[in-house]
Amino acid sequence: DAKGRSIPLEQVAEVVVGQEGCRQTEVHADEFCVTFVFDDGSALAIRLGDVEERDTFALCLSMFIDGRKGEVGRRRKNDEGSMASARLNRV
């Protein structure tokens, strides 16, 4: 029963590896799972073929998530700076 779902990376609060994912959430996870915990408290577990695949997947996604959050933060900072300049120009 696989469903397609878009996941905005900036909404991932935490990446949890292995069975720790089921301790922190209501998602069933085993040693081969990577669990994504979202800002709203929901979670999604993905099961990989072995521990090496799990660790590689978790590391790569963590890097993508960190990069995306940095990008979003820079955009917000630039947008706030642009809005402040616009207000100063109106005065």
mmCIF file with all atom_site columns, C-alpha atoms in Angstrom:
data_model
loop_
_atom_site.group_PDB
_atom_site.id
_atom_site.type_symbol
_atom_site.label_atom_id
_atom_site.label_alt_id
_atom_site.label_comp_id
_atom_site.label_asym_id
_atom_site.label_entity_id
_atom_site.label_seq_id
_atom_site.pdbx_PDB_ins_code
_atom_site.Cartn_x
_atom_site.Cartn_y
_atom_site.Cartn_z
_atom_site.occupancy
_atom_site.B_iso_or_equiv
_atom_site.pdbx_formal_charge
_atom_site.auth_seq_id
_atom_site.auth_comp_id
_atom_site.auth_asym_id
_atom_site.auth_atom_id
_atom_site.pdbx_PDB_model_num
ATOM 1  C CA . ASP A 1 1  ? 0.000  0.000  0.000  1.00 0.00 ? 1  ASP A CA 1
ATOM 2  C CA . ALA A 1 2  ? 2.655  2.546  -0.971 1.00 0.00 ? 2  ALA A CA 1
ATOM 3  C CA . LYS A 1 3  ? 1.489  6.124  -1.361 1.00 0.00 ? 3  LYS A CA 1
ATOM 4  C CA . GLY A 1 4  ? 3.305  8.977  -3.038 1.00 0.00 ? 4  GLY A CA 1
ATOM 5  C CA . ARG A 1 5  ? 3.908  11.913 -0.733 1.00 0.00 ? 5  ARG A CA 1
ATOM 6  C CA . SER A 1 6  ? 5.890  15.127 -0.999 1.00 0.00 ? 6  SER A CA 1
ATOM 7  C CA . ILE A 1 7  ? 7.952  15.900 2.068  1.00 0.00 ? 7  ILE A CA 1
ATOM 8  C CA . PRO A 1 8  ? 9.258  19.454 2.469  1.00 0.00 ? 8  PRO A CA 1
ATOM 9  C CA . LEU A 1 9  ? 12.692 18.839 3.975  1.00 0.00 ? 9  LEU A CA 1
ATOM 10 C CA . GLU A 1 10 ? 12.518 22.028 6.049  1.00 0.00 ? 10 GLU A CA 1
ATOM 11 C CA . GLN A 1 11 ? 9.634  20.450 8.000  1.00 0.00 ? 11 GLN A CA 1
ATOM 12 C CA . VAL A 1 12 ? 11.735 17.508 9.231  1.00 0.00 ? 12 VAL A CA 1
ATOM 13 C CA . ALA A 1 13 ? 12.527 18.126 12.902 1.00 0.00 ? 13 ALA A CA 1
ATOM 14 C CA . GLU A 1 14 ? 14.604 14.995 13.446 1.00 0.00 ? 14 GLU A CA 1
ATOM 15 C CA . VAL A 1 15 ? 15.995 11.925 11.696 1.00 0.00 ? 15 VAL A CA 1
ATOM 16 C CA . VAL A 1 16 ? 15.994 8.865  13.972 1.00 0.00 ? 16 VAL A CA 1
ATOM 17 C CA . VAL A 1 17 ? 17.845 5.647  13.143 1.00 0.00 ? 17 VAL A CA 1
ATOM 18 C CA . GLY A 1 18 ? 16.743 2.144  14.120 1.00 0.00 ? 18 GLY A CA 1
ATOM 19 C CA . GLN A 1 19 ? 14.315 1.145  16.846 1.00 0.00 ? 19 GLN A CA 1
ATOM 20 C CA . GLU A 1 20 ? 14.714 4.490  18.606 1.00 0.00 ? 20 GLU A CA 1
ATOM 21 C CA . GLY A 1 21 ? 12.152 5.778  16.101 1.00 0.00 ? 21 GLY A CA 1
ATOM 22 C CA . CYS A 1 22 ? 9.375  3.720  17.672 1.00 0.00 ? 22 CYS A CA 1
ATOM 23 C CA . ARG A 1 23 ? 10.343 4.858  21.171 1.00 0.00 ? 23 ARG A CA 1
ATOM 24 C CA . GLN A 1 24 ? 9.962  8.518  20.214 1.00 0.00 ? 24 GLN A CA 1
ATOM 25 C CA . THR A 1 25 ? 6.862  8.153  18.028 1.00 0.00 ? 25 THR A CA 1
ATOM 26 C CA . GLU A 1 26 ? 3.933  5.826  17.468 1.00 0.00 ? 26 GLU A CA 1
ATOM 27 C CA . VAL A 1 27 ? 5.525  4.558  14.244 1.00 0.00 ? 27 VAL A CA 1
ATOM 28 C CA . HIS A 1 28 ? 6.653  0.931  14.197 1.00 0.00 ? 28 HIS A CA 1
ATOM 29 C CA . ALA A 1 29 ? 10.359 0.849  13.378 1.00 0.00 ? 29 ALA A CA 1
ATOM 30 C CA . ASP A 1 30 ? 13.020 -1.834 13.530 1.00 0.00 ? 30 ASP A CA 1
ATOM 31 C CA . GLU A 1 31 ? 16.802 -1.818 13.274 1.00 0.00 ? 31 GLU A CA 1
ATOM 32 C CA . PHE A 1 32 ? 16.628 -1.296 9.476  1.00 0.00 ? 32 PHE A CA 1
ATOM 33 C CA . CYS A 1 33 ? 14.407 1.820  9.657  1.00 0.00 ? 33 CYS A CA 1
ATOM 34 C CA . VAL A 1 34 ? 15.011 5.536  9.386  1.00 0.00 ? 34 VAL A CA 1
ATOM 35 C CA . THR A 1 35 ? 12.227 7.582  10.975 1.00 0.00 ? 35 THR A CA 1
ATOM 36 C CA . PHE A 1 36 ? 11.534 11.183 10.035 1.00 0.00 ? 36 PHE A CA 1
ATOM 37 C CA . VAL A 1 37 ? 9.872  13.185 12.799 1.00 0.00 ? 37 VAL A CA 1
ATOM 38 C CA . PHE A 1 38 ? 8.156  16.311 11.493 1.00 0.00 ? 38 PHE A CA 1
ATOM 39 C CA . ASP A 1 39 ? 7.613  19.711 13.100 1.00 0.00 ? 39 ASP A CA 1
ATOM 40 C CA . ASP A 1 40 ? 3.935  18.896 13.653 1.00 0.00 ? 40 ASP A CA 1
ATOM 41 C CA . GLY A 1 41 ? 4.793  15.716 15.606 1.00 0.00 ? 41 GLY A CA 1
ATOM 42 C CA . SER A 1 42 ? 3.865  13.282 12.843 1.00 0.00 ? 42 SER A CA 1
ATOM 43 C CA . ALA A 1 43 ? 6.403  10.691 11.732 1.00 0.00 ? 43 ALA A CA 1
ATOM 44 C CA . LEU A 1 44 ? 7.283  8.492  8.777  1.00 0.00 ? 44 LEU A CA 1
ATOM 45 C CA . ALA A 1 45 ? 9.482  5.376  8.933  1.00 0.00 ? 45 ALA A CA 1
ATOM 46 C CA . ILE A 1 46 ? 11.281 3.988  5.901  1.00 0.00 ? 46 ILE A CA 1
ATOM 47 C CA . ARG A 1 47 ? 12.719 0.472  6.034  1.00 0.00 ? 47 ARG A CA 1
ATOM 48 C CA . LEU A 1 48 ? 15.962 -0.245 4.184  1.00 0.00 ? 48 LEU A CA 1
ATOM 49 C CA . GLY A 1 49 ? 17.575 -3.555 3.236  1.00 0.00 ? 49 GLY A CA 1
ATOM 50 C CA . ASP A 1 50 ? 20.364 -3.613 5.799  1.00 0.00 ? 50 ASP A CA 1
ATOM 51 C CA . VAL A 1 51 ? 22.104 -1.493 8.430  1.00 0.00 ? 51 VAL A CA 1
ATOM 52 C CA . GLU A 1 52 ? 24.676 -0.093 5.981  1.00 0.00 ? 52 GLU A CA 1
ATOM 53 C CA . GLU A 1 53 ? 21.923 1.092  3.585  1.00 0.00 ? 53 GLU A CA 1
ATOM 54 C CA . ARG A 1 54 ? 20.026 2.546  6.557  1.00 0.00 ? 54 ARG A CA 1
ATOM 55 C CA . ASP A 1 55 ? 23.039 4.491  7.800  1.00 0.00 ? 55 ASP A CA 1
ATOM 56 C CA . THR A 1 56 ? 23.949 5.777  4.326  1.00 0.00 ? 56 THR A CA 1
ATOM 57 C CA . PHE A 1 57 ? 20.360 6.852  3.659  1.00 0.00 ? 57 PHE A CA 1
ATOM 58 C CA . ALA A 1 58 ? 20.073 8.591  7.049  1.00 0.00 ? 58 ALA A CA 1
ATOM 59 C CA . LEU A 1 59 ? 23.381 10.421 6.563  1.00 0.00 ? 59 LEU A CA 1
ATOM 60 C CA . CYS A 1 60 ? 22.555 11.613 3.044  1.00 0.00 ? 60 CYS A CA 1
ATOM 61 C CA . LEU A 1 61 ? 19.038 12.754 3.946  1.00 0.00 ? 61 LEU A CA 1
ATOM 62 C CA . SER A 1 62 ? 20.348 14.512 7.058  1.00 0.00 ? 62 SER A CA 1
ATOM 63 C CA . MET A 1 63 ? 22.777 16.466 4.869  1.00 0.00 ? 63 MET A CA 1
ATOM 64 C CA . PHE A 1 64 ? 19.984 17.393 2.425  1.00 0.00 ? 64 PHE A CA 1
ATOM 65 C CA . ILE A 1 65 ? 17.739 18.447 5.313  1.00 0.00 ? 65 ILE A CA 1
ATOM 66 C CA . ASP A 1 66 ? 20.451 20.606 6.903  1.00 0.00 ? 66 ASP A CA 1
ATOM 67 C CA . GLY A 1 67 ? 21.194 22.207 3.529  1.00 0.00 ? 67 GLY A CA 1
ATOM 68 C CA . ARG A 1 68 ? 17.530 22.940 2.860  1.00 0.00 ? 68 ARG A CA 1
ATOM 69 C CA . LYS A 1 69 ? 16.998 24.441 6.313  1.00 0.00 ? 69 LYS A CA 1
ATOM 70 C CA . GLY A 1 70 ? 20.053 26.655 5.780  1.00 0.00 ? 70 GLY A CA 1
ATOM 71 C CA . GLU A 1 71 ? 18.703 27.769 2.407  1.00 0.00 ? 71 GLU A CA 1
ATOM 72 C CA . VAL A 1 72 ? 15.280 28.579 3.870  1.00 0.00 ? 72 VAL A CA 1
ATOM 73 C CA . GLY A 1 73 ? 16.920 30.493 6.733  1.00 0.00 ? 73 GLY A CA 1
ATOM 74 C CA . ARG A 1 74 ? 19.025 32.573 4.333  1.00 0.00 ? 74 ARG A CA 1
ATOM 75 C CA . ARG A 1 75 ? 15.974 33.360 2.200  1.00 0.00 ? 75 ARG A CA 1
ATOM 76 C CA . ARG A 1 76 ? 14.004 34.485 5.249  1.00 0.00 ? 76 ARG A CA 1
ATOM 77 C CA . LYS A 1 77 ? 16.895 36.660 6.376  1.00 0.00 ? 77 LYS A CA 1
ATOM 78 C CA . ASN A 1 78 ? 17.182 38.211 2.899  1.00 0.00 ? 78 ASN A CA 1
ATOM 79 C CA . ASP A 1 79 ? 13.415 38.742 2.704  1.00 0.00 ? 79 ASP A CA 1
ATOM 80 C CA . GLU A 1 80 ? 13.404 40.432 6.126  1.00 0.00 ? 80 GLU A CA 1
ATOM 81 C CA . GLY A 1 81 ? 16.293 42.653 5.048  1.00 0.00 ? 81 GLY A CA 1
ATOM 82 C CA . SER A 1 82 ? 14.481 43.578 1.835  1.00 0.00 ? 82 SER A CA 1
ATOM 83 C CA . MET A 1 83 ? 11.304 44.410 3.740  1.00 0.00 ? 83 MET A CA 1
ATOM 84 C CA . ALA A 1 84 ? 13.234 46.576 6.218  1.00 0.00 ? 84 ALA A CA 1
ATOM 85 C CA . SER A 1 85 ? 14.899 48.458 3.330  1.00 0.00 ? 85 SER A CA 1
ATOM 86 C CA . ALA A 1 86 ? 11.532 48.999 1.670  1.00 0.00 ? 86 ALA A CA 1
ATOM 87 C CA . ARG A 1 87 ? 10.115 50.474 4.887  1.00 0.00 ? 87 ARG A CA 1
ATOM 88 C CA . LEU A 1 88 ? 13.103 52.815 5.229  1.00 0.00 ? 88 LEU A CA 1
ATOM 89 C CA . ASN A 1 89 ? 12.697 53.957 1.618  1.00 0.00 ? 89 ASN A CA 1
ATOM 90 C CA . ARG A 1 90 ? 9.059  54.886 2.268  1.00 0.00 ? 90 ARG A CA 1
ATOM 91 C CA . VAL A 1 91 ? 9.922  57.184 5.186  1.00 0.00 ? 91 VAL A CA 1
#
